[in-house]
Every structure is written in structure tokens, then in C-alpha cells.
PDB file of C-alpha atoms in Angstrom:
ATOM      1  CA  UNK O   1     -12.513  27.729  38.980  1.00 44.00           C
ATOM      2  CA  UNK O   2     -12.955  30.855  36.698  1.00 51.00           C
ATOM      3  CA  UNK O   3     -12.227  30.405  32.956  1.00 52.00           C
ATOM      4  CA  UNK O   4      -9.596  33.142  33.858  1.00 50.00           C
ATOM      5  CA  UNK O   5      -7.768  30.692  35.969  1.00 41.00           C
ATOM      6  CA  UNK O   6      -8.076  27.952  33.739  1.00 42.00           C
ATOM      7  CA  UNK O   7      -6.158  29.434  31.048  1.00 51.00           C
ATOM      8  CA  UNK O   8      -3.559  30.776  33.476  1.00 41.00           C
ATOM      9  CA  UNK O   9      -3.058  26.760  34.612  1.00 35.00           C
ATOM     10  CA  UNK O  10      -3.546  25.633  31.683  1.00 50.00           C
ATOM     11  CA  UNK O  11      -0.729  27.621  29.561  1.00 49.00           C
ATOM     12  CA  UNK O  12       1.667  27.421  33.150  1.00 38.00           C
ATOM     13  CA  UNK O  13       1.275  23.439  32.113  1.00 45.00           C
ATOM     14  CA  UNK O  14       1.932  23.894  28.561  1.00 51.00           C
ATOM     15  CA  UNK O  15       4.992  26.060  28.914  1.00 50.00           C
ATOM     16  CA  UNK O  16       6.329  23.504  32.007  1.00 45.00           C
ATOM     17  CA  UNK O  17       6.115  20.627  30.091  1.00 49.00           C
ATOM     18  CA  UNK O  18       8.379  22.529  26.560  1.00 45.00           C
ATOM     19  CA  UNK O  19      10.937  23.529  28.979  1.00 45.00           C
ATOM     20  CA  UNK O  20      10.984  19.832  30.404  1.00 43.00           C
ATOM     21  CA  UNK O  21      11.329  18.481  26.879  1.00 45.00           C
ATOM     22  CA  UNK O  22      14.040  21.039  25.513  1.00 43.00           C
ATOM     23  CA  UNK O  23      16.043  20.455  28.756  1.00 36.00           C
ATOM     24  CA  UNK O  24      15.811  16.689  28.505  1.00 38.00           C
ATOM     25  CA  UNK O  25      16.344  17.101  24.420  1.00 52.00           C
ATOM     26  CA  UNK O  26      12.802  15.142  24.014  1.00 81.00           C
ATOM     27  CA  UNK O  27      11.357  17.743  21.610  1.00 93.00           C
ATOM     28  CA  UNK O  28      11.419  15.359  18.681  1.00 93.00           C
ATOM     29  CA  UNK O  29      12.063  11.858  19.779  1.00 91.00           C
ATOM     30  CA  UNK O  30      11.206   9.979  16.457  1.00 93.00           C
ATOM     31  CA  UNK O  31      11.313  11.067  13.109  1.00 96.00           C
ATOM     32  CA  UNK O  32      10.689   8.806  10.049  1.00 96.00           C
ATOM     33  CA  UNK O  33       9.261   9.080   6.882  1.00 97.00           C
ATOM     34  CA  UNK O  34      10.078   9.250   2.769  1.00 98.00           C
ATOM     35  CA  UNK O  35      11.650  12.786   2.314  1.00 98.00           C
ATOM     36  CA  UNK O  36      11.144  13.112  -1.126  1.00 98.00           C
ATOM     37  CA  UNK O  37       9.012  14.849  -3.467  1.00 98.00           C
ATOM     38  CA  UNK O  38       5.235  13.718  -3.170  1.00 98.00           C
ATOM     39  CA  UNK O  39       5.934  11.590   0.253  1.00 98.00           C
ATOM     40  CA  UNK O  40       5.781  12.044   3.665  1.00 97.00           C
ATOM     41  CA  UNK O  41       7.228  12.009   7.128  1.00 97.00           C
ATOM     42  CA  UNK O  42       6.045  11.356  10.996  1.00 96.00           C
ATOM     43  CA  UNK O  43       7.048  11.968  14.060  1.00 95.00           C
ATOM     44  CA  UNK O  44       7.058  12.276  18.002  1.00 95.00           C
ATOM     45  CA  UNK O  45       7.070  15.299  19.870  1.00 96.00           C
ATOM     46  CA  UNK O  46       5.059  17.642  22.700  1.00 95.00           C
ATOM     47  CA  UNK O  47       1.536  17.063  22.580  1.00 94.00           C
ATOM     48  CA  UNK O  48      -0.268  19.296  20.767  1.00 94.00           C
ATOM     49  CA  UNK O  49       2.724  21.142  19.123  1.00 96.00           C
ATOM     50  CA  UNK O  50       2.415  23.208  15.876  1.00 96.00           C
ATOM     51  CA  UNK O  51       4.848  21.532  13.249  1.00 97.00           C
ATOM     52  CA  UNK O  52       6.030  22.610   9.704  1.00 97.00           C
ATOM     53  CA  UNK O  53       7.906  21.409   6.807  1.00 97.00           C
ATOM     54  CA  UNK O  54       8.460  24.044   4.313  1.00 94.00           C
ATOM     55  CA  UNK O  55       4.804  25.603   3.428  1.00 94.00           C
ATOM     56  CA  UNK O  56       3.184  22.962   5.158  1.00 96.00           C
ATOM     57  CA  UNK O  57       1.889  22.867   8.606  1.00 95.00           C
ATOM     58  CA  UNK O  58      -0.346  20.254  10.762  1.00 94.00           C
ATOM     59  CA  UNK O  59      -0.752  19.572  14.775  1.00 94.00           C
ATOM     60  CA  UNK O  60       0.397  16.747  16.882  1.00 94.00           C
ATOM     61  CA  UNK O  61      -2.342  15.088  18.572  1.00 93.00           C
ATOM     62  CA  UNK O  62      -2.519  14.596  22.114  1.00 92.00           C
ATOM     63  CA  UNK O  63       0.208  11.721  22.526  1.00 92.00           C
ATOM     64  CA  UNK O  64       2.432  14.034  20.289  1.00 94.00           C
ATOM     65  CA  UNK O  65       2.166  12.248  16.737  1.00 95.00           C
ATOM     66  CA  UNK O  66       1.895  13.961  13.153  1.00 95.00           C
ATOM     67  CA  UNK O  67       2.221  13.423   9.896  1.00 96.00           C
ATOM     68  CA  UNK O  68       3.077  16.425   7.245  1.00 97.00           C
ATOM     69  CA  UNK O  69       3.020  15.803   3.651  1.00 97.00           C
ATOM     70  CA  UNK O  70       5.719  16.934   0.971  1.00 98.00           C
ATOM     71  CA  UNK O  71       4.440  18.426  -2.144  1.00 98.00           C
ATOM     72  CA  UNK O  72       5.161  17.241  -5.727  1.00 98.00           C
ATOM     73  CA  UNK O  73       7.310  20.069  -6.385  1.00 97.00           C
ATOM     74  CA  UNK O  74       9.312  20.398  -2.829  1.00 97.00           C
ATOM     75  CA  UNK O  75      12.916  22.160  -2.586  1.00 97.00           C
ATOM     76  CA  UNK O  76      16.153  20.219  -2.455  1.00 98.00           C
ATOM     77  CA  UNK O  77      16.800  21.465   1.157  1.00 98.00           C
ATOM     78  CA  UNK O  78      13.166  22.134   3.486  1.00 97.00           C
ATOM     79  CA  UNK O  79      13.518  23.060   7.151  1.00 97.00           C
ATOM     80  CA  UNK O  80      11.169  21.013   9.764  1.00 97.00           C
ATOM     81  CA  UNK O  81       9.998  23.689  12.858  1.00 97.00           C
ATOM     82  CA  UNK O  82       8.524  22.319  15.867  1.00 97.00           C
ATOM     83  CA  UNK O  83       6.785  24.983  18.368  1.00 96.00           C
ATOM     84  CA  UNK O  84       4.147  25.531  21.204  1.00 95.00           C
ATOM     85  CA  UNK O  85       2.241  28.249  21.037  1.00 92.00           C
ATOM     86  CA  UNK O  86       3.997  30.227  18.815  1.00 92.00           C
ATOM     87  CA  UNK O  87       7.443  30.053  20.818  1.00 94.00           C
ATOM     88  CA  UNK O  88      10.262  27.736  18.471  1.00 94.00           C
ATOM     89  CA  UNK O  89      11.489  24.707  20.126  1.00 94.00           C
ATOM     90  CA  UNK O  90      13.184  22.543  17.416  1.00 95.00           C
ATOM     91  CA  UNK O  91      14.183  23.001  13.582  1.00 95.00           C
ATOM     92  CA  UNK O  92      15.796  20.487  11.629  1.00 96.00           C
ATOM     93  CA  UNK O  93      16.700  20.695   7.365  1.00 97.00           C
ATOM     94  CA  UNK O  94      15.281  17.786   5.897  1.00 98.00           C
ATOM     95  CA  UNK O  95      17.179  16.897   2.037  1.00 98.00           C
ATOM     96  CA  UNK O  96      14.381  16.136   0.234  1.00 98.00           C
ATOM     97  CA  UNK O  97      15.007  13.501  -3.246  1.00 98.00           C
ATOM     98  CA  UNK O  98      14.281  15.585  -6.333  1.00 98.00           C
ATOM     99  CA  UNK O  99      12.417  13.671  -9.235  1.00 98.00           C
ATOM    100  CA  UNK O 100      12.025  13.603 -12.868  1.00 97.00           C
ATOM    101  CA  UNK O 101       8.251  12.942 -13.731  1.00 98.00           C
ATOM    102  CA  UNK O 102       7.528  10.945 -16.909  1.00 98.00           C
ATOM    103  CA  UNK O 103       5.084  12.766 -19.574  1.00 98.00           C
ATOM    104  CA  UNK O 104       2.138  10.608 -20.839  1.00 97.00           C
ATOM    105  CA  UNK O 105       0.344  11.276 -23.795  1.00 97.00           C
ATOM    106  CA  UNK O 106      -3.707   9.402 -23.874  1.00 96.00           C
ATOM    107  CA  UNK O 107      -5.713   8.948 -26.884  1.00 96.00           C
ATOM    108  CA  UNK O 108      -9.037   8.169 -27.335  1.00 95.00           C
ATOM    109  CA  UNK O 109     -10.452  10.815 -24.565  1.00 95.00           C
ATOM    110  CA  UNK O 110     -14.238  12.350 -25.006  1.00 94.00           C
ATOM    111  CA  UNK O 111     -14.234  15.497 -26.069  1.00 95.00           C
ATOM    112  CA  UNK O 112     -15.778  16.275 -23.440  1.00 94.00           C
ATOM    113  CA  UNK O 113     -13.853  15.181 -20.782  1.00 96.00           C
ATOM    114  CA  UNK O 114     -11.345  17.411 -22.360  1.00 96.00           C
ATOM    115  CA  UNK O 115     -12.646  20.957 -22.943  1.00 95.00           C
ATOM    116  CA  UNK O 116     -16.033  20.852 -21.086  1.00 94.00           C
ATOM    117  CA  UNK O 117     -18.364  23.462 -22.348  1.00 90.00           C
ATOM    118  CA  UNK O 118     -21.910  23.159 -21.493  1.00 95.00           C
ATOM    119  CA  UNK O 119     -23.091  25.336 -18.421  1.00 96.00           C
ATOM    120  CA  UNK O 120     -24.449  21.881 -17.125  1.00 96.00           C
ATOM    121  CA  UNK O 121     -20.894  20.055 -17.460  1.00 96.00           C
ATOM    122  CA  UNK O 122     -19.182  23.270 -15.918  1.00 96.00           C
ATOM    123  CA  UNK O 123     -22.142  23.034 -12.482  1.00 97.00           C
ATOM    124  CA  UNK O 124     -21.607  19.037 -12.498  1.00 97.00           C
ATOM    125  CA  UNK O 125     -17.671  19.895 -11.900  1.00 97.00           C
ATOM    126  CA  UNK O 126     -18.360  22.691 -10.057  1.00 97.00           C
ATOM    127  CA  UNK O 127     -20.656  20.644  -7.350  1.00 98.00           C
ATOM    128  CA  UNK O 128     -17.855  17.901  -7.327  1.00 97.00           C
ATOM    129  CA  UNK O 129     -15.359  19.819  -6.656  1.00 96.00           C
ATOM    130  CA  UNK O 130     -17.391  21.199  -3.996  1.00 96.00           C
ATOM    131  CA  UNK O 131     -18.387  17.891  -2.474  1.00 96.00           C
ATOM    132  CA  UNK O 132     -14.534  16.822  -2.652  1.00 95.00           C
ATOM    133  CA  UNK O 133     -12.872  19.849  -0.912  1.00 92.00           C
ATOM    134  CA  UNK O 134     -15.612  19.739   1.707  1.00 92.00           C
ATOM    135  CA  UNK O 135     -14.135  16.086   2.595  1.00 92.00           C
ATOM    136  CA  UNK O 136     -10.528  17.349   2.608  1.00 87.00           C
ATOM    137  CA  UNK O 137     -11.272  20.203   4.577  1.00 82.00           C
ATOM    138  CA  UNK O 138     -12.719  18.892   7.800  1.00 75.00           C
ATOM    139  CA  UNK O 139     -10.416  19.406  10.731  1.00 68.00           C
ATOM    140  CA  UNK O 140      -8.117  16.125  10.692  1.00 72.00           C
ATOM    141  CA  UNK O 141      -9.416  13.072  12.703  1.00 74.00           C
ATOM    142  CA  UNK O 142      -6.817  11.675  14.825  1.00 76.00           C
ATOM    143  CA  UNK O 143      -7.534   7.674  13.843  1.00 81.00           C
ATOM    144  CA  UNK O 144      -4.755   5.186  14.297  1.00 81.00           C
ATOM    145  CA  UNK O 145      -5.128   3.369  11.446  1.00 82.00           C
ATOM    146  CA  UNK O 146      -2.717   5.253   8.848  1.00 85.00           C
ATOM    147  CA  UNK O 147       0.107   3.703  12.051  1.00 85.00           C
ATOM    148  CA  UNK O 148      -0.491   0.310  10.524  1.00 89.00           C
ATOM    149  CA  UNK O 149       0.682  -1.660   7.448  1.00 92.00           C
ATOM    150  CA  UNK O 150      -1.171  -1.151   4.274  1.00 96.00           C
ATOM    151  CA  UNK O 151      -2.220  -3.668   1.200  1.00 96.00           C
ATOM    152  CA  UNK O 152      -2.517  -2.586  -1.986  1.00 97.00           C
ATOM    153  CA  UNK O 153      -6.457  -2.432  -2.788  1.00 98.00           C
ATOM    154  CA  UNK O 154      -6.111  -4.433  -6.129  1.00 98.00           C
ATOM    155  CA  UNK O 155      -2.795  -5.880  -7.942  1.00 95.00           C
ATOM    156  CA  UNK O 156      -2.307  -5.389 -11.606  1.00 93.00           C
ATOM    157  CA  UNK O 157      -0.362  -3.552 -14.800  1.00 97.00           C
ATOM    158  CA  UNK O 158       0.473   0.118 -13.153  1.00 98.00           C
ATOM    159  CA  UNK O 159      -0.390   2.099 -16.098  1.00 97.00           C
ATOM    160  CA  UNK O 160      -0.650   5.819 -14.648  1.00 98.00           C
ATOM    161  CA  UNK O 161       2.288   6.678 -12.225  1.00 98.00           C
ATOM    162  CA  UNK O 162       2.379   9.553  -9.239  1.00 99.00           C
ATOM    163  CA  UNK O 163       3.730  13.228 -10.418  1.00 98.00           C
ATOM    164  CA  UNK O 164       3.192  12.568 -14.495  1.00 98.00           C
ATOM    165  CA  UNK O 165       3.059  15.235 -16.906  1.00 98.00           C
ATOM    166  CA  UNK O 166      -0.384  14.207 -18.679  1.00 97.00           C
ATOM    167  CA  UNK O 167      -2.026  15.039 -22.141  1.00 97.00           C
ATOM    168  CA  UNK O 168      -5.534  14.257 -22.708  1.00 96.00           C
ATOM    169  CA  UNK O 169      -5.904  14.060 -27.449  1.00 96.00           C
ATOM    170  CA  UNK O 170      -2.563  16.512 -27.508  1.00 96.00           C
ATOM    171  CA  UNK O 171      -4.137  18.962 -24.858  1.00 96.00           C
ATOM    172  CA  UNK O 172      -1.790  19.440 -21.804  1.00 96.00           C
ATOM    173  CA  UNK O 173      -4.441  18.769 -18.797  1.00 95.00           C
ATOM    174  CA  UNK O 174      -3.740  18.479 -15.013  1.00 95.00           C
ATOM    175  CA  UNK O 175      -0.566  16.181 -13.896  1.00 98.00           C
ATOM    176  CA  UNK O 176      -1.299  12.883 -12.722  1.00 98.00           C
ATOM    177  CA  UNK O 177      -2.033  12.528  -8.856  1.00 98.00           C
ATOM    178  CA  UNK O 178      -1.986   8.574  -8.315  1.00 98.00           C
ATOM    179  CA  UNK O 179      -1.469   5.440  -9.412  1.00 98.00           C
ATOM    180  CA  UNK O 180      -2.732   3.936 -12.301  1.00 98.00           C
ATOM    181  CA  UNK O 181      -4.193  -0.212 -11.794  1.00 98.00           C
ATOM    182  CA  UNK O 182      -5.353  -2.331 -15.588  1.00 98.00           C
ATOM    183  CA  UNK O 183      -8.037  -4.619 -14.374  1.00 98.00           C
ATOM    184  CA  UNK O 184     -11.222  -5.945 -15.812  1.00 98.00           C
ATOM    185  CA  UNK O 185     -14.223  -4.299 -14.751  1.00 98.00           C
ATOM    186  CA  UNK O 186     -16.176  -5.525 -11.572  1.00 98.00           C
ATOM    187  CA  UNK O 187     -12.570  -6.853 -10.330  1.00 99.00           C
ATOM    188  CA  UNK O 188     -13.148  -6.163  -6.448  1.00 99.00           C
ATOM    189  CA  UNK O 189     -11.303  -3.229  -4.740  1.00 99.00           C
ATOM    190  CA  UNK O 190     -10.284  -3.980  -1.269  1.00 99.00           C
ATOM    191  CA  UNK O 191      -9.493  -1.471   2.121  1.00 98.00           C
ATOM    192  CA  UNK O 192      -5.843  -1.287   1.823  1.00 97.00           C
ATOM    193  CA  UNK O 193      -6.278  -0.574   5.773  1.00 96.00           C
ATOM    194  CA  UNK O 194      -8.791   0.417   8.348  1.00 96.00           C
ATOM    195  CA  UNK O 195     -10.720   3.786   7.736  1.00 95.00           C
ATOM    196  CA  UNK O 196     -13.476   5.749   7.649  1.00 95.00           C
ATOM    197  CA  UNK O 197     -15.584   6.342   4.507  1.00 96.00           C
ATOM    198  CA  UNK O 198     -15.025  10.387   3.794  1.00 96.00           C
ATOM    199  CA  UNK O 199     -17.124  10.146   0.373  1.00 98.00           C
ATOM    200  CA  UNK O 200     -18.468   7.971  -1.666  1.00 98.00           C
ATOM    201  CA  UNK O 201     -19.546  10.230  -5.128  1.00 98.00           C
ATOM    202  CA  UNK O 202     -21.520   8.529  -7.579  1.00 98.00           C
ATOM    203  CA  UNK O 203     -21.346   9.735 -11.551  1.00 97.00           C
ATOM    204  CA  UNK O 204     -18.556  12.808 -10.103  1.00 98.00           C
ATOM    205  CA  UNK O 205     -17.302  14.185 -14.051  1.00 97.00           C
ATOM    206  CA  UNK O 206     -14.076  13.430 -13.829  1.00 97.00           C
ATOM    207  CA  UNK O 207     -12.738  10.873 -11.495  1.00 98.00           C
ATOM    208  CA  UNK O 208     -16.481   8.645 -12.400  1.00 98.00           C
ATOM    209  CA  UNK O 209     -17.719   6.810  -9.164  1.00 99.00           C
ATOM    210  CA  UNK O 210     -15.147   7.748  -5.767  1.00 99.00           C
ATOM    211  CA  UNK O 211     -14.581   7.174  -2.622  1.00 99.00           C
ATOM    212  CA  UNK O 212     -12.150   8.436  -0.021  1.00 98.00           C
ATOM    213  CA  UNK O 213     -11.071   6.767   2.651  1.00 97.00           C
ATOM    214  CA  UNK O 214      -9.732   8.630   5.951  1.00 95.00           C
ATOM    215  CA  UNK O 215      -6.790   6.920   7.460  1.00 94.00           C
ATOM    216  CA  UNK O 216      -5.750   9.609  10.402  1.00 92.00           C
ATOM    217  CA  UNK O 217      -3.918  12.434  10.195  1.00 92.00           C
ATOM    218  CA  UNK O 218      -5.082  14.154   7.554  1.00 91.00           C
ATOM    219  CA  UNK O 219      -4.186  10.846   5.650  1.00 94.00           C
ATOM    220  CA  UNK O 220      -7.115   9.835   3.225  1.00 96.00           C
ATOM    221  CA  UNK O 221      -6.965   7.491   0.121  1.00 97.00           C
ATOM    222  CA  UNK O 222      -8.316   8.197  -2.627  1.00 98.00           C
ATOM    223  CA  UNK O 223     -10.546   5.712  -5.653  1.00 99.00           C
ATOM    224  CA  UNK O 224     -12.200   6.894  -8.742  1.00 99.00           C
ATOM    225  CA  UNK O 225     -13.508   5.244 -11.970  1.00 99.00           C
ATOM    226  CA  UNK O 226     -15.406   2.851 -10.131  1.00 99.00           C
ATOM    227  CA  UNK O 227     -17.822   0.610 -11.820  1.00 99.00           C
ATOM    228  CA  UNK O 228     -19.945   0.279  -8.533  1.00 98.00           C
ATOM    229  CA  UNK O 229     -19.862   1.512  -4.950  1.00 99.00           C
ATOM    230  CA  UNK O 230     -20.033  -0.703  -2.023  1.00 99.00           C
ATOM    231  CA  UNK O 231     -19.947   1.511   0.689  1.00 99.00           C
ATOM    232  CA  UNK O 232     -21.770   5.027   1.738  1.00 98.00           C
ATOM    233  CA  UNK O 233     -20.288   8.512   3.063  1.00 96.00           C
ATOM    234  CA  UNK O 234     -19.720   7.944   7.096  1.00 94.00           C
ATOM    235  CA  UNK O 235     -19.416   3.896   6.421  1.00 97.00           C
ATOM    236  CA  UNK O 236     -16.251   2.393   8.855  1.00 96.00           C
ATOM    237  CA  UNK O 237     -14.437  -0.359   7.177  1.00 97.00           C
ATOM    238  CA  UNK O 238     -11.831  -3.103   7.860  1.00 97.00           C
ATOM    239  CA  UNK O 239      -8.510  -3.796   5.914  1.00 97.00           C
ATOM    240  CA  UNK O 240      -9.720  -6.281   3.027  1.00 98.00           C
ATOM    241  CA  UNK O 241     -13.333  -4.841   3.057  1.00 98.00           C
ATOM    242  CA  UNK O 242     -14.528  -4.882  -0.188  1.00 99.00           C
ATOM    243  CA  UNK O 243     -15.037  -0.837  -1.133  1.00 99.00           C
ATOM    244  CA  UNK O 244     -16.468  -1.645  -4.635  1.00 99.00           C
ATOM    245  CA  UNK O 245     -15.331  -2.251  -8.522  1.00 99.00           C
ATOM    246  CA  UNK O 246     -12.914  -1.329 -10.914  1.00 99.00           C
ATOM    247  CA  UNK O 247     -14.718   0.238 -13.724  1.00 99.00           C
ATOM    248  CA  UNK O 248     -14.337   3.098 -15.984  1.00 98.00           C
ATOM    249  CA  UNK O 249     -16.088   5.796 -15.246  1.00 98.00           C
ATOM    250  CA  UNK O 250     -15.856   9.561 -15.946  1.00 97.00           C
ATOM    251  CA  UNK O 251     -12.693  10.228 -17.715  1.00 97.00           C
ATOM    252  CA  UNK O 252     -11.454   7.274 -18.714  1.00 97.00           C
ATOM    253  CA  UNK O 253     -10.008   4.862 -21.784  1.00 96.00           C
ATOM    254  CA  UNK O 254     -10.661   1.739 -20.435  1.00 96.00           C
ATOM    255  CA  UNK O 255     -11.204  -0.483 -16.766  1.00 98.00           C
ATOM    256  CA  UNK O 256      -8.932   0.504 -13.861  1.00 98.00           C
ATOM    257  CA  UNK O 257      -8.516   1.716 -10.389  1.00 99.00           C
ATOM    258  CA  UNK O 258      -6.818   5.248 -10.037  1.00 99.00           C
ATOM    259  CA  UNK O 259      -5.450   5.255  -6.666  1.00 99.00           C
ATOM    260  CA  UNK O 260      -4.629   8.254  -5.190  1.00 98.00           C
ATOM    261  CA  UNK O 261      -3.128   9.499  -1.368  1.00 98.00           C
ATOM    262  CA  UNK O 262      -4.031  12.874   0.125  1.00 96.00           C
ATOM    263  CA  UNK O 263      -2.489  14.197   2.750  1.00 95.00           C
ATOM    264  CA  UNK O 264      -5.710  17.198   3.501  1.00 92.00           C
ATOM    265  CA  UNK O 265      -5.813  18.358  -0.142  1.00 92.00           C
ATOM    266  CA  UNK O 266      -2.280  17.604  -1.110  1.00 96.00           C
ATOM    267  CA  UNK O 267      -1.560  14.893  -3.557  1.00 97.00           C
ATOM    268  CA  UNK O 268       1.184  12.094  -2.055  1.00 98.00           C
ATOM    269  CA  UNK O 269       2.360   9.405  -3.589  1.00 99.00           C
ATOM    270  CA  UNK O 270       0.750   6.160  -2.895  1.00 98.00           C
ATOM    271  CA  UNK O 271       2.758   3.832  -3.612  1.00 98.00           C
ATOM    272  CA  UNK O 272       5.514   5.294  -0.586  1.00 97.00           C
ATOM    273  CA  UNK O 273       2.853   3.236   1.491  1.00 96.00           C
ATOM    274  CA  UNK O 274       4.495  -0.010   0.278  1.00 94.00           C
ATOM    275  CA  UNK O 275       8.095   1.329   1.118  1.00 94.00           C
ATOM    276  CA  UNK O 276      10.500   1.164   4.435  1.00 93.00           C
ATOM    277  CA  UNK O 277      10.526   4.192   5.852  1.00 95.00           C
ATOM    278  CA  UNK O 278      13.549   5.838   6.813  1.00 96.00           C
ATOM    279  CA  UNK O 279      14.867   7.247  10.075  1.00 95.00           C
ATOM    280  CA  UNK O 280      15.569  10.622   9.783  1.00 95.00           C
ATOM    281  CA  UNK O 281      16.539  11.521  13.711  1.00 86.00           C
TER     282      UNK O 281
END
């Protein structure tokens, strides 16, 4: 069969099955998520269809699932569009819950961690940033495992919350893309759920020792300040596998886990994980 041919079949298929699913009203069959600043939704529809939510825009896999992030900052009202191939087969306005972000003010930072200056601080972040967007930016893996329930990788005293306002010695620095966990160095950090190891960065500048886990979807996890890594870039592990340490690395006060959710390279927040979703259909 030429390639010629191929295509012809293969886009008579495509269009086929769209008008089957807008006849039978199957475009989106499940929607469910946390529409609210910094969370997330998921849903069901044709295989392989092009989806957005505002700005944002991912691709169902091949049984018709995605997940789309919502950014910090989000509108009140965003519209959800569902289409194959260019051609519109669904929209939907999602509300999205507005927040109010705390402001925290920390004490006590390096100088350096601050206002780096040195040409050899500016290539260390340089390189990590590097290393970090590289991760982020590989075409999503369709994995199953951001489908299941998550753990939290270590309890404790949340110190750092998701969308805060933060000042590093009086200087306004980057807002706050996690949560924060108090515990003692060398406390173990465990898999919240099944994934495979993105990065593990030893001695990055700012976030100390990292890793990122990739859950599916464009869903990765995120752990920095680490007092030791456990695992290596390309590792698979199990919910409850022990990743490594809490620690205090790179810039950092004192011992705890910064946990962080990305969905590609936007910043979610994490603890949505732990919440009931809600049925948006």
C-alpha cells in the first residue's frame, strides 16, 4: 500500500470515528479534576484529540485520556476545546476558584543564594536550568501511574505552601512552587506513586540535590534539598521506594523536603493530589 494511500485511510478513519462520537455525544465522556488556580483536570475523549484549557494545550493518548494543567494565575472563567485535526468538536467554560497567595518573608539566606554574582555561580545555574528544562521538555510519556492514588513522600510541619509570594533577606525572589515538609535530615523520602526517574541532579544551586519523578501525562513530581540521592536518571521505582533524604541543600535555612508537581514545565499544586476530585461533566 503506498504511503499515499495510507494517509488517505488513515485520515477517512480519523474523521469516521469524530463524526461517530459527535453524533452519539461521546466527544467528552468524563471530565474530572480541581478547577482552580495551580490544579488540574482529566478527561475522556477521541483518541488522539488535541485538547486546550485556556493557553494550555496537551494530546489524548491512544485510549483518549489527558491531563491539562491550570496555571497559578488562571482566569475566573477558561474555555476547554476538544478537536481532531484542527476541526472543533467540543468546548466547554470551566469556572476556575481564584486564590489569595500568602507572602513569606525568610531570614537567614546566603548571600549568595540571593544575588548570585560570580560568572561560575551564574554557569552552575545556567547548566541546571539546562539539565531541568531538558527533563520537562521531552515529549510526554503516556505511563499509567499518575491514574492511581498517591502518598505523601514524607509527613511533617508544612512550612512553604503552593503559589506564595516569597522574600529571600527583604529581596522579593521567585514565588513559591511547592510544598514545604520540616524534617530532620536523613528522614527517608518515599515514591508517593509509581514512576520513572526523569533526573536525579546532584549539588543543582538552587533547589540542592533533585529528583523528578515522571508520573504520565506530562505529570512529574518534583524533590529538592536532598541530603542524599538514592536513585539515578532513567531508574523505575515503586510507590514507597525509598528516593533518598531530606536534607538542606542549595538554598535553604534548615532540613526539609520541597515538594513540587509539574505538569511539563508548569508548576501545580501538590497537595490537589491528596484531594477528591470533582466531576465536572
Amino acid at each position: 500500500m503506498s504511503v499515499m494511500k495510507f494517509l488517505q485511510l488513515f485520515l477517512w478513519f480519523i474523521f469516521a470515528s469524530v463524526s461517530t462520537h459527535a453524533i452519539s455525544g461521546e466527544v467528552l465522556s468524563k471530565l474530572q479534576g480541581y478547577p482552580e488556580q495551580g490544579g488540574f483536570v482529566w478527561g475522556q475523549t477521541i483518541p488522539l484529540a488535541q485538547v486546550k484549557l485556556g493557553d494550555a494545550s496537551a494530546q489524548a493518548d491512544e485510549k483518549g485520556l489527558f491531563y491539562i494543567g491550570i496555571p497559578r494565575l488562571a482566569q475566573q472563567t477558561e474555555q476547554l476545546e476538544i478537536s481532531v485535526l484542527g476541526v472543533p468538536q467540543y468546548t466547554q467554560k470551566l469556572t476556575i476558584a481564584q486564590h489569595e497567595y500568602p507572602t513569606q518573608y525568610i531570614k537567614g539566606v546566603k548571600k549568595k543564594h540571593v544575588n548570585p554574582r560570580s560568572e561560575a555561580d551564574m554557569a552552575h545555574i545556567r547548566s541546571d536550568i539546562e539539565k531541568i528544562n531538558a527533563a520537562r521538555a521531552q515529549p510526554f510519556e503516556m505511563l499509567p501511574y499518575i491514574e492511581k492514588t498517591f502518598s505523601q513522600p514524607v509527613s511533617g510541619t508544612i512550612t512553604g505552601v503552593y503559589g506564595s509570594r516569597r522574600f529571600y533577606n527583604g529581596e522579593e525572589r521567585s514565588w513559591h512552587k511547592g510544598t514545604d515538609f520540616a524534617r530532620k535530615t536523613g528522614t527517608p523520602i518515599a515514591a508517593p506513586q509509581d514512576a520513572v526517574v526523569k533526573l536525579a541532579l546532584a549539588n543543582s544551586y538552587f533547589n540542592g540535590n533533585l529528583i523528578m519523578l515522571d508520573h504520565g501525562h506530562g505529570m512529574m513530581t518534583l524533590y529538592a534539598h536532598l541530603d542524599r540521592l538514592d536513585v539515578k536518571t532513567g531508574d523505575s521505582v515503586k510507590q514507597g521506594d525509598v528516593i533518598g533524604t531530606v536534607g538542606s541543600t542549595g538554598r535553604s535555612t534548615g532540613p526539609h523536603l520541597h515538594w513540587g508537581l509539574y505538569w511539563g514545565k508548569m508548576a501545580l499544586n501538590p497537595m490537589l493530589l491528596f484531594k477528591t476530585p470533582q466531576n465536572l461533566m
